[in-house]
Structures are given as C-alpha cells and as structure tokens.
Amino acid sequence: MSTLDLQLSDSLSALEKAQRYRRRRIVAGRAGTSMRVDGKDCITFCSNDYLGLAEHPSVVSAFQQGARAWGVGSGASHLISGHCREHHALEDELADFVERPRALLFSSGYLANLAVATTLTSSGDRIFEDRLNHASLLDGGWLSRAQPVRFPHADVVALRALLTDGQDGRSLVVSDGVFSMDGDVAPLAELAGACREHDAVLSVDDAHGFGVLGANGRGSVEEAGLDSADVPILMCTLGKAAGTFGAFVAGSDALIEYLIQRGRSYIYTTALPPAVAAATRSALRVIRDEGWRRERLAELIGSFRTSAASLGLDLLPSRTPIQPIILGGESTALRVSDALREQGIWIPAIRPPTVPEGTSRLRITFSASHSDSDLERLIEALAGLSQEQA
Ligand SMILES: *Cc1c(COP(=O)(O)O)cnc(C)c1O
C-alpha cells in the first residue's frame, strides 16, 4: 500500500470505530414512497421530495419533452452558450413566484450558497451564521475572505450582541429558513429586526421551506409575513419540494447582476440541463395549482406528531415535514435504523459531524405522497421499538 493509502485506511478505521462510517445503500427501484433498497422493499421516510413532484406525470412529461427539444446536457456554462430559453423563462417564473425582481439559477444549492457568501463579502466584512446552518452555508463562510462568526442556534439576543460589537465593513447574516436536521423554523422576523437595526444584510436559505411553507408555498419568508426589504437575499433549492434539481437566488436587479458578474460558482460551472429547467417550470405550476399537496403534508405531520407523542417519543418543536427523533449515541441510532429497515421502513441514522455530538437521530421526513397506511406502518414500527427499549 502506498503511504497515502495507509494513512487513509487509518482514518477510515477510526471512523468505523467511532460508528461514523457511512455506507451508501443502493436503490434499485422507486415508485412514490416505496423503494427497493439493498434488495429489501421499504417505505421511505427520508426523502426531501416533500410534495411528491419528482414523479409527477406533468413534471416527468415536461422533462421528456425538454430532452427531445434540447438534448441532455446544456453543453456549456451560462456565460458561454449554456443559457437557454428554458433557463431564462424559469428564472422569470421563479422571481414572480417569490415576488422579487429577479432570480438566478444555479446548478446546485451548494454552489448558490458559495456564490452568495464569497461574492457579497470580502476581507474586513463579517458573516454571521447560525450554529446549525447547513454545511454549504458554513463552507461559504470559510471560503469567503470575510470573518465568519457563529451565533448560538436561533439566538437573536446573542446575534444582536455580536452585531453591536461594531466594526466597519459589511455584515451578512445567514440562516437556514427551516433547519435541515431539526426541522424548526428560524425566527425570521426577529432576525430581520436585528439586521435592520444594525444595518446588516439578511440572507435566508429556504431549501426546506420553498414549496412547503406559507399559504402559497413561497416558503418561510412568506409564512413569517416578510418581504424583500426584510430578506434581501433568498436562496431556494429545486431538488427538494420542486422534485427536480438545481437552485436559485432571488433578489434585486443589482444583486442578481453582481452574482452573474462575480459569482465564481455561477460562472465556472456547467449550466443545468435545459430539460431540468423545463421540468422545474412544470413543477412550479403544480406548486401553484395543487395546494392540496401542502394540506396533505400538514395533515400527515399533525397525525404523526399526535401518535408519536402518545407513544411517549420525544419530538422536537417542528411543524415542518422534518420530524427528527433524537437517540443520542451513534450505535443506538444505527441499531434503531437497522431494526426499522428489517420491518421495511427506511430512515437512515444521522450522525456527527452532520449533527452535534450526542444527538444522533432518526431524521423522519414526510411527503404528500405518503398514504395513511404508510403512516400507520411507521407508527407501528416505532411503537414496537419504544416497547423494546422500555
Ligand atoms: C440541500 C440543501 C442545500 C444544498 O442544495 P443542493 O441543491 O442539494 O446542493 C443547501 N442548503 C440547505 C439548507 C439544504 O438542505
């Protein structure tokens, strides 16, 4: 073995010993919430396809038509020859949907977050991050030349104190709208108030709120009754509730133009396939037209919480499709996840470093396509486990 391989093998054994080694499971087939996983038929409670749009007939057909019209790949980045009419129309429709002057498509949410952090700050600036922000937001902070400052989760009092600690330069405050591992919603109105007082700019990553929260599915900012003056920078991903792929940043004309000119993770990467943009345009119409999907989701979440509470399970204060059950150690979380899989329920164990030490968990997520009997099976399986542990 080469020295490199020996060193890597050592690090891998250490991960294994700490029960933090991750294994990919192979999905052999998928129909709605049913998947064949490593040879076993399972109902999945771990997808981010919250509205069930990844397999929606109109979305699939738009994708097929898009591929026929445009081929498979975009062939270039947006600033060369990859920016097609489908992308441009989707940007207009997204901007209209989130009620902002413009939107800019990115090839993934990870890239969008890197662009916001690195183009809008430079040395002498500060980026304030909630401790539980998504890895891509934290990475954006590290990659920028600004000074990253983390504040305790959802603690606006602490944030205010940090902002007061005056300094020249721009202050960018960044938060998940819905926290991806806990499912709680950020205190957006308070964050916006603190930013207003301290002349800071608020940027919200609404990967898990877009399509799901708010009367029209515009997300956590809509739900909080805020507008673009309160949250000048809004990032949403399209691989979750929209069921497709990619992401966008929405905001003012100047913001979008600046990201186009300066966003390295916008400029130096291949544009999304235009067929994906076509599929997303169709998904956006479904989000607008089929409000029952959000209602169904809310109904499932409500029934789950009532049943889980009556089993004595400890739930987090979440009103979103993300409903984690904290189990503590890595080995417990792995054991429970394996036991559920034996019963045909697929919920992977989420362990550090994705979540803080000692908070390994099952991260249960719901989709509008879960049936009542899917939910019953989940509750039965969890009831069996909680009896075993008692
Ligand atoms: C999924 C996610 C991202 C990354 O989006 P991709 O399009 O999957 O790269 C960013 N932020 C949050 C909060 C997410 O949950």
CSV table of C-alpha atoms and ligand atoms in Angstrom, one decimal:
chain,number,residue,atom,x,y,z
A,1,MET,CA,0.0,0.0,0.0
A,2,SER,CA,1.2,3.5,-0.7
A,3,THR,CA,1.8,5.9,2.2
A,4,LEU,CA,-1.3,7.8,1.2
A,5,ASP,CA,-3.5,4.7,1.2
A,6,LEU,CA,-2.1,3.6,4.5
A,7,GLN,CA,-2.9,7.0,6.0
A,8,LEU,CA,-6.4,7.0,4.5
A,9,SER,CA,-7.0,3.4,5.8
A,10,ASP,CA,-6.1,4.5,9.3
A,11,SER,CA,-8.5,7.4,9.1
A,12,LEU,CA,-11.2,5.1,7.8
A,13,SER,CA,-10.7,2.6,10.6
A,14,ALA,CA,-11.0,5.5,13.1
A,15,LEU,CA,-14.4,6.4,11.5
A,16,GLU,CA,-15.6,2.9,11.7
A,17,LYS,CA,-14.6,2.6,15.3
A,18,ALA,CA,-16.5,5.8,16.1
A,19,GLN,CA,-19.6,4.3,14.3
A,20,ARG,CA,-19.4,7.2,11.9
A,21,TYR,CA,-18.6,5.3,8.8
A,22,ARG,CA,-21.2,5.9,6.2
A,23,ARG,CA,-22.4,3.3,3.7
A,24,ARG,CA,-24.4,4.1,0.6
A,25,ARG,CA,-27.5,1.9,0.1
A,26,ILE,CA,-28.4,1.1,-3.5
A,27,VAL,CA,-31.9,2.0,-4.5
A,28,ALA,CA,-32.9,-0.5,-7.2
A,29,GLY,CA,-36.4,0.8,-7.9
A,30,ARG,CA,-38.7,3.5,-6.8
A,31,ALA,CA,-42.4,4.2,-7.0
A,32,GLY,CA,-43.6,7.0,-4.9
A,33,THR,CA,-42.6,6.4,-1.3
A,34,SER,CA,-41.8,2.7,-2.0
A,35,MET,CA,-38.2,1.8,-2.8
A,36,ARG,CA,-36.3,-1.4,-3.2
A,37,VAL,CA,-33.2,-0.7,-1.0
A,38,ASP,CA,-30.3,-3.2,-1.0
A,39,GLY,CA,-32.7,-5.9,-2.1
A,40,LYS,CA,-35.4,-5.1,0.5
A,41,ASP,CA,-38.8,-3.4,-0.2
A,42,CYS,CA,-39.1,-0.4,2.0
A,43,ILE,CA,-41.4,2.6,2.6
A,44,THR,CA,-39.0,5.6,2.7
A,45,PHE,CA,-39.3,8.3,5.3
A,46,CYS,CA,-36.1,10.1,4.4
A,47,SER,CA,-36.6,11.8,1.0
A,48,ASN,CA,-36.8,15.6,0.5
A,49,ASP,CA,-39.3,15.2,-2.3
A,50,TYR,CA,-41.9,16.8,0.1
A,51,LEU,CA,-44.7,17.3,-2.4
A,52,GLY,CA,-44.2,14.1,-4.4
A,53,LEU,CA,-43.3,16.0,-7.6
A,54,ALA,CA,-40.2,14.0,-8.6
A,55,GLU,CA,-42.5,11.5,-10.2
A,56,HIS,CA,-45.5,13.8,-11.0
A,57,PRO,CA,-46.7,12.9,-14.5
A,58,SER,CA,-46.7,16.5,-15.8
A,59,VAL,CA,-43.2,17.1,-14.5
A,60,VAL,CA,-41.9,13.9,-16.0
A,61,SER,CA,-43.5,14.6,-19.3
A,62,ALA,CA,-42.1,18.2,-19.3
A,63,PHE,CA,-38.6,16.6,-18.7
A,64,GLN,CA,-39.1,14.2,-21.6
A,65,GLN,CA,-40.2,16.9,-23.9
A,66,GLY,CA,-37.4,19.1,-22.8
A,67,ALA,CA,-34.9,16.4,-23.6
A,68,ARG,CA,-36.4,15.9,-27.0
A,69,ALA,CA,-36.2,19.6,-27.7
A,70,TRP,CA,-32.8,20.4,-26.1
A,71,GLY,CA,-30.9,17.1,-25.8
A,72,VAL,CA,-29.5,16.0,-22.5
A,73,GLY,CA,-26.7,18.4,-21.4
A,74,SER,CA,-26.6,22.2,-21.6
A,75,GLY,CA,-23.1,21.9,-23.2
A,76,ALA,CA,-21.6,25.0,-21.5
A,77,SER,CA,-21.8,27.4,-18.6
A,78,HIS,CA,-24.4,30.2,-18.6
A,79,LEU,CA,-22.0,32.9,-19.7
A,80,ILE,CA,-20.8,30.9,-22.7
A,81,SER,CA,-23.5,29.1,-24.6
A,82,GLY,CA,-25.4,27.2,-21.9
A,83,HIS,CA,-28.1,29.8,-21.0
A,84,CYS,CA,-31.2,28.6,-22.9
A,85,ARG,CA,-34.6,30.0,-23.2
A,86,GLU,CA,-35.9,27.4,-20.7
A,87,HIS,CA,-33.5,28.6,-18.1
A,88,HIS,CA,-34.4,32.2,-18.7
A,89,ALA,CA,-38.2,31.6,-18.6
A,90,LEU,CA,-37.7,29.6,-15.4
A,91,GLU,CA,-35.8,32.5,-13.8
A,92,ASP,CA,-38.7,34.9,-14.6
A,93,GLU,CA,-41.3,32.5,-13.3
A,94,LEU,CA,-39.3,31.9,-10.1
A,95,ALA,CA,-38.8,35.6,-9.5
A,96,ASP,CA,-42.5,36.1,-10.0
A,97,PHE,CA,-43.4,33.3,-7.6
A,98,VAL,CA,-41.2,34.6,-4.7
A,99,GLU,CA,-42.2,38.2,-5.5
A,100,ARG,CA,-38.8,39.6,-6.2
A,101,PRO,CA,-37.5,41.5,-9.2
A,102,ARG,CA,-35.2,38.8,-10.4
A,103,ALA,CA,-33.9,35.2,-9.8
A,104,LEU,CA,-30.7,33.5,-10.9
A,105,LEU,CA,-30.5,29.7,-11.5
A,106,PHE,CA,-27.5,27.8,-10.0
A,107,SER,CA,-26.5,24.2,-10.8
A,108,SER,CA,-27.0,23.3,-7.1
A,109,GLY,CA,-27.8,24.8,-3.8
A,110,TYR,CA,-24.3,24.2,-2.6
A,111,LEU,CA,-23.0,26.3,-5.4
A,112,ALA,CA,-25.6,29.0,-4.8
A,113,ASN,CA,-24.6,29.3,-1.2
A,114,LEU,CA,-20.9,29.5,-2.1
A,115,ALA,CA,-21.7,32.3,-4.5
A,116,VAL,CA,-23.7,34.4,-2.1
A,117,ALA,CA,-21.0,34.2,0.7
A,118,THR,CA,-18.0,34.7,-1.5
A,119,THR,CA,-19.2,37.4,-3.8
A,120,LEU,CA,-21.0,39.6,-1.3
A,121,THR,CA,-18.3,39.8,1.3
A,122,SER,CA,-14.6,40.4,1.3
A,123,SER,CA,-11.9,41.0,3.8
A,124,GLY,CA,-13.0,43.4,6.5
A,125,ASP,CA,-16.6,42.1,6.3
A,126,ARG,CA,-18.3,39.6,8.7
A,127,ILE,CA,-20.6,36.7,8.0
A,128,PHE,CA,-22.8,35.8,10.9
A,129,GLU,CA,-24.0,32.2,10.8
A,130,ASP,CA,-26.5,30.2,13.0
A,131,ARG,CA,-24.6,27.3,14.5
A,132,LEU,CA,-27.0,24.8,12.9
A,133,ASN,CA,-26.7,26.3,9.4
A,134,HIS,CA,-26.3,23.8,6.5
A,135,ALA,CA,-22.8,22.8,5.7
A,136,SER,CA,-22.9,24.7,2.4
A,137,LEU,CA,-23.5,28.0,4.2
A,138,LEU,CA,-20.7,27.3,6.7
A,139,ASP,CA,-18.4,26.4,3.8
A,140,GLY,CA,-19.3,29.6,2.0
A,141,GLY,CA,-18.3,31.5,5.2
A,142,TRP,CA,-15.0,29.7,5.4
A,143,LEU,CA,-14.3,30.1,1.7
A,144,SER,CA,-15.0,33.9,1.7
A,145,ARG,CA,-12.4,36.4,2.8
A,146,ALA,CA,-14.8,37.7,5.5
A,147,GLN,CA,-14.6,36.8,9.1
A,148,PRO,CA,-17.1,34.0,9.9
A,149,VAL,CA,-18.9,34.5,13.3
A,150,ARG,CA,-21.2,31.7,14.5
A,151,PHE,CA,-24.1,32.5,16.9
A,152,PRO,CA,-26.0,30.1,19.1
A,153,HIS,CA,-28.9,28.4,17.3
A,154,ALA,CA,-31.9,30.8,16.7
A,155,ASP,CA,-30.5,33.1,19.5
A,156,VAL,CA,-31.3,36.6,18.2
A,157,VAL,CA,-30.2,38.2,21.5
A,158,ALA,CA,-26.7,36.7,21.1
A,159,LEU,CA,-26.7,37.8,17.5
A,160,ARG,CA,-27.6,41.4,18.4
A,161,ALA,CA,-24.7,41.5,20.9
A,162,LEU,CA,-22.3,40.3,18.2
A,163,LEU,CA,-23.6,42.8,15.7
A,164,THR,CA,-23.2,45.6,18.2
A,165,ASP,CA,-19.6,44.8,18.6
A,166,GLY,CA,-19.1,47.4,16.0
A,167,GLN,CA,-16.7,47.2,13.1
A,168,ASP,CA,-16.5,48.7,9.7
A,169,GLY,CA,-17.4,46.6,6.7
A,170,ARG,CA,-20.5,44.7,5.6
A,171,SER,CA,-22.3,42.4,8.0
A,172,LEU,CA,-24.1,39.5,6.3
A,173,VAL,CA,-26.4,37.4,8.4
A,174,VAL,CA,-27.1,34.0,7.0
A,175,SER,CA,-29.7,31.5,8.3
A,176,ASP,CA,-31.5,28.4,7.1
A,177,GLY,CA,-35.2,29.2,6.9
A,178,VAL,CA,-36.0,25.7,8.0
A,179,PHE,CA,-33.2,23.9,9.8
A,180,SER,CA,-32.4,20.8,7.8
A,181,MET,CA,-31.7,18.4,10.7
A,182,ASP,CA,-34.0,19.7,13.3
A,183,GLY,CA,-37.0,20.9,11.2
A,184,ASP,CA,-37.6,24.1,13.2
A,185,VAL,CA,-38.2,27.4,11.5
A,186,ALA,CA,-35.7,30.3,12.0
A,187,PRO,CA,-37.0,33.3,13.9
A,188,LEU,CA,-37.0,35.3,10.7
A,189,ALA,CA,-38.9,38.4,11.9
A,190,GLU,CA,-36.5,38.8,14.8
A,191,LEU,CA,-33.5,38.2,12.6
A,192,ALA,CA,-34.8,40.8,10.1
A,193,GLY,CA,-35.4,43.3,13.0
A,194,ALA,CA,-31.8,42.8,14.3
A,195,CYS,CA,-30.4,43.3,10.8
A,196,ARG,CA,-32.4,46.4,10.2
A,197,GLU,CA,-31.2,47.9,13.5
A,198,HIS,CA,-27.6,47.1,12.8
A,199,ASP,CA,-27.5,47.8,9.1
A,200,ALA,CA,-26.8,44.2,8.3
A,201,VAL,CA,-28.0,42.2,5.3
A,202,LEU,CA,-30.1,39.1,5.9
A,203,SER,CA,-29.8,36.1,3.6
A,204,VAL,CA,-32.1,33.1,4.0
A,205,ASP,CA,-31.5,29.6,2.7
A,206,ASP,CA,-35.0,28.2,2.3
A,207,ALA,CA,-34.1,24.8,0.9
A,208,HIS,CA,-36.7,23.1,3.1
A,209,GLY,CA,-39.4,25.9,3.2
A,210,PHE,CA,-39.8,26.5,-0.5
A,211,GLY,CA,-42.9,24.9,-1.9
A,212,VAL,CA,-43.9,23.7,1.6
A,213,LEU,CA,-44.5,26.7,4.0
A,214,GLY,CA,-46.7,29.8,3.6
A,215,ALA,CA,-50.2,30.0,2.2
A,216,ASN,CA,-48.9,29.8,-1.4
A,217,GLY,CA,-45.9,27.7,-0.8
A,218,ARG,CA,-43.5,30.6,-1.2
A,219,GLY,CA,-41.7,29.4,1.9
A,220,SER,CA,-40.6,30.5,5.4
A,221,VAL,CA,-40.4,34.2,4.4
A,222,GLU,CA,-44.0,34.2,3.2
A,223,GLU,CA,-45.1,32.3,6.3
A,224,ALA,CA,-43.3,35.0,8.5
A,225,GLY,CA,-45.1,37.8,6.6
A,226,LEU,CA,-41.8,39.3,5.5
A,227,ASP,CA,-40.8,40.8,2.2
A,228,SER,CA,-37.7,41.5,0.2
A,229,ALA,CA,-36.9,44.6,2.2
A,230,ASP,CA,-36.6,42.3,5.3
A,231,VAL,CA,-34.9,39.5,3.5
A,232,PRO,CA,-33.0,41.0,0.6
A,233,ILE,CA,-31.3,37.7,-0.4
A,234,LEU,CA,-33.4,34.5,-0.7
A,235,MET,CA,-31.9,31.2,-1.8
A,236,CYS,CA,-34.0,28.1,-2.5
A,237,THR,CA,-33.2,24.7,-3.9
A,238,LEU,CA,-35.1,22.8,-6.5
A,239,GLY,CA,-34.1,19.3,-5.6
A,240,LYS,CA,-36.4,19.2,-2.6
A,241,ALA,CA,-40.1,20.2,-2.8
A,242,ALA,CA,-39.8,21.0,-6.5
A,243,GLY,CA,-38.7,17.5,-7.1
A,244,THR,CA,-36.1,18.3,-9.8
A,245,PHE,CA,-32.6,19.7,-9.4
A,246,GLY,CA,-30.7,23.0,-9.1
A,247,ALA,CA,-31.3,26.1,-7.0
A,248,PHE,CA,-31.8,29.8,-7.3
A,249,VAL,CA,-31.1,33.1,-5.6
A,250,ALA,CA,-33.8,35.8,-5.8
A,251,GLY,CA,-33.4,39.5,-5.1
A,252,SER,CA,-32.9,42.9,-6.6
A,253,ASP,CA,-31.7,43.5,-10.1
A,254,ALA,CA,-28.3,44.8,-8.7
A,255,LEU,CA,-27.9,41.7,-6.6
A,256,ILE,CA,-28.5,39.3,-9.5
A,257,GLU,CA,-26.3,41.2,-11.9
A,258,TYR,CA,-23.5,41.2,-9.4
A,259,LEU,CA,-23.8,37.5,-8.9
A,260,ILE,CA,-23.7,37.0,-12.6
A,261,GLN,CA,-20.5,39.1,-12.9
A,262,ARG,CA,-18.7,37.8,-9.9
A,263,GLY,CA,-20.1,34.5,-8.7
A,264,ARG,CA,-17.3,32.0,-9.4
A,265,SER,CA,-19.5,29.1,-8.6
A,266,TYR,CA,-22.0,30.6,-11.1
A,267,ILE,CA,-19.6,31.4,-13.8
A,268,TYR,CA,-17.2,28.4,-13.8
A,269,THR,CA,-19.7,25.5,-13.9
A,270,THR,CA,-21.9,23.9,-16.5
A,271,ALA,CA,-25.5,25.2,-16.7
A,272,LEU,CA,-28.2,22.8,-15.6
A,273,PRO,CA,-29.6,20.7,-18.5
A,274,PRO,CA,-32.4,22.8,-20.1
A,275,ALA,CA,-34.7,19.8,-19.7
A,276,VAL,CA,-34.3,20.1,-16.0
A,277,ALA,CA,-35.4,23.7,-16.3
A,278,ALA,CA,-38.4,22.7,-18.3
A,279,ALA,CA,-39.3,20.1,-15.7
A,280,THR,CA,-38.9,22.7,-12.9
A,281,ARG,CA,-41.3,25.1,-14.8
A,282,SER,CA,-43.9,22.4,-14.7
A,283,ALA,CA,-43.2,21.6,-11.0
A,284,LEU,CA,-43.7,25.3,-10.2
A,285,ARG,CA,-47.1,25.2,-11.9
A,286,VAL,CA,-48.0,22.2,-9.8
A,287,ILE,CA,-46.8,24.0,-6.6
A,288,ARG,CA,-49.1,26.9,-7.6
A,289,ASP,CA,-52.1,24.8,-8.7
A,290,GLU,CA,-52.1,21.9,-6.3
A,291,GLY,CA,-52.3,23.5,-2.9
A,292,TRP,CA,-53.9,20.2,-1.6
A,293,ARG,CA,-50.3,18.7,-1.5
A,294,ARG,CA,-49.3,21.2,1.2
A,295,GLU,CA,-52.6,20.5,3.1
A,296,ARG,CA,-52.0,16.7,2.9
A,297,LEU,CA,-48.4,17.2,4.2
A,298,ALA,CA,-49.7,19.2,7.1
A,299,GLU,CA,-52.3,16.5,7.8
A,300,LEU,CA,-49.6,13.8,7.9
A,301,ILE,CA,-47.3,15.9,10.1
A,302,GLY,CA,-50.2,16.5,12.5
A,303,SER,CA,-51.2,12.8,12.8
A,304,PHE,CA,-47.6,11.7,13.1
A,305,ARG,CA,-47.0,14.1,16.0
A,306,THR,CA,-50.2,13.1,17.8
A,307,SER,CA,-49.4,9.4,17.5
A,308,ALA,CA,-45.7,9.7,18.3
A,309,ALA,CA,-46.5,11.8,21.4
A,310,SER,CA,-48.9,9.2,22.6
A,311,LEU,CA,-46.1,6.6,22.3
A,312,GLY,CA,-44.0,8.8,24.6
A,313,LEU,CA,-41.5,9.6,21.8
A,314,ASP,CA,-39.5,12.8,22.3
A,315,LEU,CA,-40.2,15.1,19.3
A,316,LEU,CA,-38.5,18.3,18.5
A,317,PRO,CA,-40.6,21.5,18.1
A,318,SER,CA,-41.0,21.2,14.4
A,319,ARG,CA,-44.1,22.0,12.3
A,320,THR,CA,-42.3,21.0,9.0
A,321,PRO,CA,-42.0,17.7,7.2
A,322,ILE,CA,-38.7,17.2,9.0
A,323,GLN,CA,-39.5,15.3,12.3
A,324,PRO,CA,-36.4,14.0,14.0
A,325,ILE,CA,-36.3,11.6,16.9
A,326,ILE,CA,-33.1,12.2,18.8
A,327,LEU,CA,-31.5,8.9,20.1
A,328,GLY,CA,-28.1,10.1,21.4
A,329,GLY,CA,-25.2,7.8,20.6
A,330,GLU,CA,-24.1,6.7,17.1
A,331,SER,CA,-24.6,3.0,17.9
A,332,THR,CA,-28.2,3.4,19.2
A,333,ALA,CA,-29.2,5.4,16.1
A,334,LEU,CA,-27.6,2.8,13.9
A,335,ARG,CA,-29.3,-0.1,15.7
A,336,VAL,CA,-32.8,1.5,15.6
A,337,SER,CA,-32.4,2.4,12.0
A,338,ASP,CA,-31.4,-1.2,11.1
A,339,ALA,CA,-34.3,-2.6,13.1
A,340,LEU,CA,-36.7,-0.4,11.2
A,341,ARG,CA,-35.3,-1.4,7.9
A,342,GLU,CA,-35.8,-5.1,8.9
A,343,GLN,CA,-39.5,-4.1,9.1
A,344,GLY,CA,-39.4,-2.4,5.7
A,345,ILE,CA,-39.2,1.2,7.0
A,346,TRP,CA,-36.2,3.2,5.7
A,347,ILE,CA,-34.9,6.0,7.8
A,348,PRO,CA,-31.1,6.4,7.9
A,349,ALA,CA,-29.3,7.3,11.1
A,350,ILE,CA,-28.0,10.8,11.0
A,351,ARG,CA,-24.7,11.1,13.0
A,352,PRO,CA,-22.0,13.6,13.7
A,353,PRO,CA,-20.5,15.6,12.1
A,354,THR,CA,-23.8,16.3,10.3
A,355,VAL,CA,-25.4,16.8,13.8
A,356,PRO,CA,-23.7,17.7,17.1
A,357,GLU,CA,-22.1,15.1,19.2
A,358,GLY,CA,-24.6,13.0,21.3
A,359,THR,CA,-27.6,13.9,19.1
A,360,SER,CA,-27.5,11.1,16.6
A,361,ARG,CA,-31.0,10.7,15.3
A,362,LEU,CA,-33.6,9.3,13.0
A,363,ARG,CA,-34.5,12.1,10.7
A,364,ILE,CA,-38.0,11.3,9.6
A,365,THR,CA,-39.4,13.2,6.6
A,366,PHE,CA,-42.8,13.2,5.2
A,367,SER,CA,-44.1,13.6,1.6
A,368,ALA,CA,-47.6,14.4,0.4
A,369,SER,CA,-47.4,11.0,-1.4
A,370,HIS,CA,-47.3,9.0,1.9
A,371,SER,CA,-50.5,7.2,2.4
A,372,ASP,CA,-52.4,6.7,5.6
A,373,SER,CA,-51.3,3.1,5.7
A,374,ASP,CA,-47.6,4.2,5.2
A,375,LEU,CA,-48.0,6.4,8.3
A,376,GLU,CA,-49.7,3.6,10.3
A,377,ARG,CA,-46.8,1.2,9.4
A,378,LEU,CA,-44.3,3.8,10.7
A,379,ILE,CA,-46.2,4.3,13.9
A,380,GLU,CA,-46.5,0.5,14.5
A,381,ALA,CA,-42.8,0.0,13.9
A,382,LEU,CA,-41.9,2.9,16.3
A,383,ALA,CA,-44.3,1.5,18.9
A,384,GLY,CA,-42.5,-1.8,18.7
A,385,LEU,CA,-39.2,-0.2,19.2
A,386,SER,CA,-40.3,2.0,22.1
A,387,GLN,CA,-41.7,-1.1,23.9
A,388,GLU,CA,-38.4,-2.9,23.4
A,389,GLN,CA,-36.5,0.0,24.9
A,390,ALA,CA,-38.8,0.4,27.8
B,1,LIG,C1,-30.0,20.5,0.4
B,1,LIG,C2,-29.6,21.8,1.0
B,1,LIG,C3,-28.7,22.6,0.3
B,1,LIG,C4,-27.9,22.2,-0.9
B,1,LIG,O1,-28.7,22.1,-2.0
B,1,LIG,P1,-28.4,21.2,-3.3
B,1,LIG,O2,-29.1,21.7,-4.4
B,1,LIG,O3,-28.7,19.8,-2.8
B,1,LIG,O4,-26.9,21.3,-3.5
B,1,LIG,C5,-28.4,23.9,0.8
B,1,LIG,N1,-29.0,24.3,2.0
B,1,LIG,C6,-29.8,23.5,2.7
B,1,LIG,C7,-30.4,24.1,3.9
B,1,LIG,C8,-30.1,22.3,2.2
B,1,LIG,O5,-30.9,21.5,2.9
